[in-house]
């Protein structure tokens, strides 16, 4: 059982972080710059996939990528302009042109067949799944294999879905599904926010262990399930709202 004191700490921390002024220093600022669903979806997934490491570097590299797209991501993807990017061009840390092209070929196929990524997610059965992000990723992997001639590319998407925490896809799902209208955009209406899972990384994992919310040592899928299960005791309808709290408590502890 989560103590009253811990719940109050988490709720206070959510209120401190889940504010409009959080957006400008976070990668979520980039999908917020767009209005069409397709643009928001593409930029959400790309921004979340680059959201690891130094935050200033993350913002720099997302801005560079959007500049390459001339801030028209849907047109860029639909027209296949990404094919001009050299395989060896560094996009962000260990993510290169090779990985970007591999991914965007899949997005182009999805936009062509389904109109937007949400329709693809729903038709793949993600909304009915108890683990929507993993279900979606498995379906996306099949598309990527098909449009890339059956080849896989490392460091594009996690391959071991039974074990991966799937942090970056869970982050994009939080942005697209949560609908309180403050930080997260909530443009996807077909997936319930009650089914979302915490985007677990080293930082969130360590804070969660310090608070007694997580006992497992590994930042893997089982840990995501354990942590999110704990948070569902507090907010069954919206457990991932506490992602803001775990981020905020960690930031304050490191000052």
PDB file of C-alpha atoms in Angstrom, residues 106-240:
ATOM      1  CA  UNK A 106       7.354   2.821 -42.333  1.00  0.00           C
ATOM      2  CA  UNK A 107       5.602   6.069 -41.464  1.00  0.00           C
ATOM      3  CA  UNK A 108       5.162   6.829 -45.163  1.00  0.00           C
ATOM      4  CA  UNK A 109       3.517   3.446 -45.686  1.00  0.00           C
ATOM      5  CA  UNK A 110       1.244   4.020 -42.687  1.00  0.00           C
ATOM      6  CA  UNK A 111       0.180   7.491 -43.852  1.00  0.00           C
ATOM      7  CA  UNK A 112      -0.541   6.140 -47.322  1.00  0.00           C
ATOM      8  CA  UNK A 113      -2.643   3.193 -46.131  1.00  0.00           C
ATOM      9  CA  UNK A 114      -4.265   4.532 -42.960  1.00  0.00           C
ATOM     10  CA  UNK A 115      -4.215   8.327 -43.257  1.00  0.00           C
ATOM     11  CA  UNK A 116      -2.586   8.844 -39.874  1.00  0.00           C
ATOM     12  CA  UNK A 117      -0.708   6.880 -37.233  1.00  0.00           C
ATOM     13  CA  UNK A 118      -3.642   6.743 -34.817  1.00  0.00           C
ATOM     14  CA  UNK A 119      -5.761   4.881 -37.379  1.00  0.00           C
ATOM     15  CA  UNK A 120      -2.924   2.412 -37.814  1.00  0.00           C
ATOM     16  CA  UNK A 121      -2.664   1.937 -34.041  1.00  0.00           C
ATOM     17  CA  UNK A 122      -6.399   1.339 -33.711  1.00  0.00           C
ATOM     18  CA  UNK A 123      -6.618  -1.048 -36.649  1.00  0.00           C
ATOM     19  CA  UNK A 124      -3.648  -2.981 -35.276  1.00  0.00           C
ATOM     20  CA  UNK A 125      -5.718  -3.640 -32.133  1.00  0.00           C
ATOM     21  CA  UNK A 126      -3.681  -1.463 -29.760  1.00  0.00           C
ATOM     22  CA  UNK A 127      -6.754   0.007 -28.058  1.00  0.00           C
ATOM     23  CA  UNK A 128      -8.025  -3.429 -27.023  1.00  0.00           C
ATOM     24  CA  UNK A 129      -4.625  -4.563 -25.768  1.00  0.00           C
ATOM     25  CA  UNK A 130      -3.681  -4.307 -22.104  1.00  0.00           C
ATOM     26  CA  UNK A 131      -0.243  -3.116 -23.289  1.00  0.00           C
ATOM     27  CA  UNK A 132      -1.041  -0.731 -26.174  1.00  0.00           C
ATOM     28  CA  UNK A 133       2.482   0.598 -26.755  1.00  0.00           C
ATOM     29  CA  UNK A 134       4.013  -2.877 -27.058  1.00  0.00           C
ATOM     30  CA  UNK A 135       1.169  -4.028 -29.304  1.00  0.00           C
ATOM     31  CA  UNK A 136       1.626  -0.961 -31.517  1.00  0.00           C
ATOM     32  CA  UNK A 137       5.378  -1.453 -31.698  1.00  0.00           C
ATOM     33  CA  UNK A 138       5.020  -5.067 -32.757  1.00  0.00           C
ATOM     34  CA  UNK A 139       2.698  -3.978 -35.574  1.00  0.00           C
ATOM     35  CA  UNK A 140       5.063  -1.162 -36.547  1.00  0.00           C
ATOM     36  CA  UNK A 141       7.969  -3.598 -36.667  1.00  0.00           C
ATOM     37  CA  UNK A 142       6.064  -5.703 -39.202  1.00  0.00           C
ATOM     38  CA  UNK A 143       5.505  -2.651 -41.395  1.00  0.00           C
ATOM     39  CA  UNK A 144       9.168  -1.656 -41.158  1.00  0.00           C
ATOM     40  CA  UNK A 145      10.310  -5.117 -42.155  1.00  0.00           C
ATOM     41  CA  UNK A 146       7.953  -5.138 -45.117  1.00  0.00           C
ATOM     42  CA  UNK A 147       8.906  -1.733 -46.548  1.00  0.00           C
ATOM     43  CA  UNK A 148      12.632  -2.279 -45.904  1.00  0.00           C
ATOM     44  CA  UNK A 149      12.895  -5.548 -47.786  1.00  0.00           C
ATOM     45  CA  UNK A 150      12.813  -7.768 -44.716  1.00  0.00           C
ATOM     46  CA  UNK A 151      15.874  -6.116 -43.179  1.00  0.00           C
ATOM     47  CA  UNK A 152      16.228  -4.967 -39.590  1.00  0.00           C
ATOM     48  CA  UNK A 153      18.287  -1.983 -38.445  1.00  0.00           C
ATOM     49  CA  UNK A 154      19.704  -1.839 -34.935  1.00  0.00           C
ATOM     50  CA  UNK A 155      18.988   1.155 -32.695  1.00  0.00           C
ATOM     51  CA  UNK A 156      15.770   2.004 -34.480  1.00  0.00           C
ATOM     52  CA  UNK A 157      13.207   0.134 -32.359  1.00  0.00           C
ATOM     53  CA  UNK A 158      13.824  -2.339 -29.536  1.00  0.00           C
ATOM     54  CA  UNK A 159      13.748  -5.892 -30.835  1.00  0.00           C
ATOM     55  CA  UNK A 160      13.018  -7.819 -27.604  1.00  0.00           C
ATOM     56  CA  UNK A 161       9.489  -6.696 -26.815  1.00  0.00           C
ATOM     57  CA  UNK A 162       9.152  -9.217 -23.991  1.00  0.00           C
ATOM     58  CA  UNK A 163      11.913  -7.463 -22.072  1.00  0.00           C
ATOM     59  CA  UNK A 164      12.201  -3.844 -23.203  1.00  0.00           C
ATOM     60  CA  UNK A 165      10.822  -0.982 -21.118  1.00  0.00           C
ATOM     61  CA  UNK A 166       9.917   0.703 -24.430  1.00  0.00           C
ATOM     62  CA  UNK A 167      10.563   4.082 -22.874  1.00  0.00           C
ATOM     63  CA  UNK A 168      10.465   6.221 -26.005  1.00  0.00           C
ATOM     64  CA  UNK A 169       7.276   4.744 -27.453  1.00  0.00           C
ATOM     65  CA  UNK A 170       5.571   4.946 -24.050  1.00  0.00           C
ATOM     66  CA  UNK A 171       6.603   8.598 -23.916  1.00  0.00           C
ATOM     67  CA  UNK A 172       5.055   9.315 -27.311  1.00  0.00           C
ATOM     68  CA  UNK A 173       1.884   7.514 -26.211  1.00  0.00           C
ATOM     69  CA  UNK A 174       1.719   9.674 -23.071  1.00  0.00           C
ATOM     70  CA  UNK A 175       1.954  12.823 -25.172  1.00  0.00           C
ATOM     71  CA  UNK A 176      -0.641  11.684 -27.706  1.00  0.00           C
ATOM     72  CA  UNK A 177      -3.172  10.036 -25.365  1.00  0.00           C
ATOM     73  CA  UNK A 178      -3.225  11.975 -22.069  1.00  0.00           C
ATOM     74  CA  UNK A 179      -5.840  14.672 -22.387  1.00  0.00           C
ATOM     75  CA  UNK A 180      -5.763  17.054 -19.432  1.00  0.00           C
ATOM     76  CA  UNK A 181      -4.861  19.861 -21.844  1.00  0.00           C
ATOM     77  CA  UNK A 182      -1.860  21.126 -19.874  1.00  0.00           C
ATOM     78  CA  UNK A 183       1.363  19.559 -21.177  1.00  0.00           C
ATOM     79  CA  UNK A 184       0.267  16.401 -22.968  1.00  0.00           C
ATOM     80  CA  UNK A 185      -1.698  16.916 -26.180  1.00  0.00           C
ATOM     81  CA  UNK A 186      -4.315  14.153 -26.028  1.00  0.00           C
ATOM     82  CA  UNK A 187      -5.128  14.089 -29.738  1.00  0.00           C
ATOM     83  CA  UNK A 188      -5.579  10.290 -29.793  1.00  0.00           C
ATOM     84  CA  UNK A 189      -9.105   9.532 -28.612  1.00  0.00           C
ATOM     85  CA  UNK A 190      -9.276   5.800 -29.272  1.00  0.00           C
ATOM     86  CA  UNK A 191      -6.825   4.587 -26.607  1.00  0.00           C
ATOM     87  CA  UNK A 192      -7.641   4.983 -22.922  1.00  0.00           C
ATOM     88  CA  UNK A 193      -5.113   6.808 -20.771  1.00  0.00           C
ATOM     89  CA  UNK A 194      -5.859   4.225 -18.073  1.00  0.00           C
ATOM     90  CA  UNK A 195      -3.899   1.728 -20.202  1.00  0.00           C
ATOM     91  CA  UNK A 196      -0.745   3.848 -20.504  1.00  0.00           C
ATOM     92  CA  UNK A 197       2.565   2.829 -18.933  1.00  0.00           C
ATOM     93  CA  UNK A 198       5.310   4.921 -17.369  1.00  0.00           C
ATOM     94  CA  UNK A 199       8.176   5.850 -19.734  1.00  0.00           C
ATOM     95  CA  UNK A 200      10.837   4.237 -17.560  1.00  0.00           C
ATOM     96  CA  UNK A 201      14.462   5.355 -17.807  1.00  0.00           C
ATOM     97  CA  UNK A 202      17.399   5.323 -15.387  1.00  0.00           C
ATOM     98  CA  UNK A 203      16.342   8.600 -13.769  1.00  0.00           C
ATOM     99  CA  UNK A 204      12.715   7.622 -13.164  1.00  0.00           C
ATOM    100  CA  UNK A 205      13.770   4.153 -12.081  1.00  0.00           C
ATOM    101  CA  UNK A 206      16.159   5.449  -9.439  1.00  0.00           C
ATOM    102  CA  UNK A 207      13.630   7.909  -8.035  1.00  0.00           C
ATOM    103  CA  UNK A 208      10.961   5.205  -7.938  1.00  0.00           C
ATOM    104  CA  UNK A 209      13.266   2.880  -5.998  1.00  0.00           C
ATOM    105  CA  UNK A 210      14.144   5.647  -3.542  1.00  0.00           C
ATOM    106  CA  UNK A 211      10.421   6.160  -2.926  1.00  0.00           C
ATOM    107  CA  UNK A 212       9.745   2.452  -2.507  1.00  0.00           C
ATOM    108  CA  UNK A 213       7.548   2.271  -5.595  1.00  0.00           C
ATOM    109  CA  UNK A 214       9.849  -0.101  -7.454  1.00  0.00           C
ATOM    110  CA  UNK A 215      11.774  -3.055  -6.052  1.00  0.00           C
ATOM    111  CA  UNK A 216      13.252  -4.528  -9.226  1.00  0.00           C
ATOM    112  CA  UNK A 217      16.804  -3.498 -10.080  1.00  0.00           C
ATOM    113  CA  UNK A 218      16.499  -3.673 -13.859  1.00  0.00           C
ATOM    114  CA  UNK A 219      14.797  -0.974 -15.929  1.00  0.00           C
ATOM    115  CA  UNK A 220      12.917  -3.502 -18.026  1.00  0.00           C
ATOM    116  CA  UNK A 221       9.338  -4.290 -19.002  1.00  0.00           C
ATOM    117  CA  UNK A 222       8.563  -6.066 -15.726  1.00  0.00           C
ATOM    118  CA  UNK A 223       9.723  -2.978 -13.846  1.00  0.00           C
ATOM    119  CA  UNK A 224       7.494  -0.762 -15.994  1.00  0.00           C
ATOM    120  CA  UNK A 225       4.570  -3.041 -15.205  1.00  0.00           C
ATOM    121  CA  UNK A 226       5.374  -3.117 -11.489  1.00  0.00           C
ATOM    122  CA  UNK A 227       5.771   0.658 -11.204  1.00  0.00           C
ATOM    123  CA  UNK A 228       2.701   1.476 -13.274  1.00  0.00           C
ATOM    124  CA  UNK A 229       0.702  -1.055 -11.254  1.00  0.00           C
ATOM    125  CA  UNK A 230       1.640   0.802  -8.078  1.00  0.00           C
ATOM    126  CA  UNK A 231       0.588   4.134  -9.578  1.00  0.00           C
ATOM    127  CA  UNK A 232      -2.718   2.672 -10.749  1.00  0.00           C
ATOM    128  CA  UNK A 233      -3.596   2.212  -7.079  1.00  0.00           C
ATOM    129  CA  UNK A 234      -3.604   6.004  -6.824  1.00  0.00           C
ATOM    130  CA  UNK A 235      -5.108   6.923 -10.195  1.00  0.00           C
ATOM    131  CA  UNK A 236      -6.649   3.941 -12.001  1.00  0.00           C
ATOM    132  CA  UNK A 237      -7.961   6.289 -14.685  1.00  0.00           C
ATOM    133  CA  UNK A 238      -4.640   8.085 -15.283  1.00  0.00           C
ATOM    134  CA  UNK A 239      -1.584   6.418 -13.680  1.00  0.00           C
ATOM    135  CA  UNK A 240       0.958   8.024 -15.985  1.00  0.00           C
TER     136      UNK A 240
END
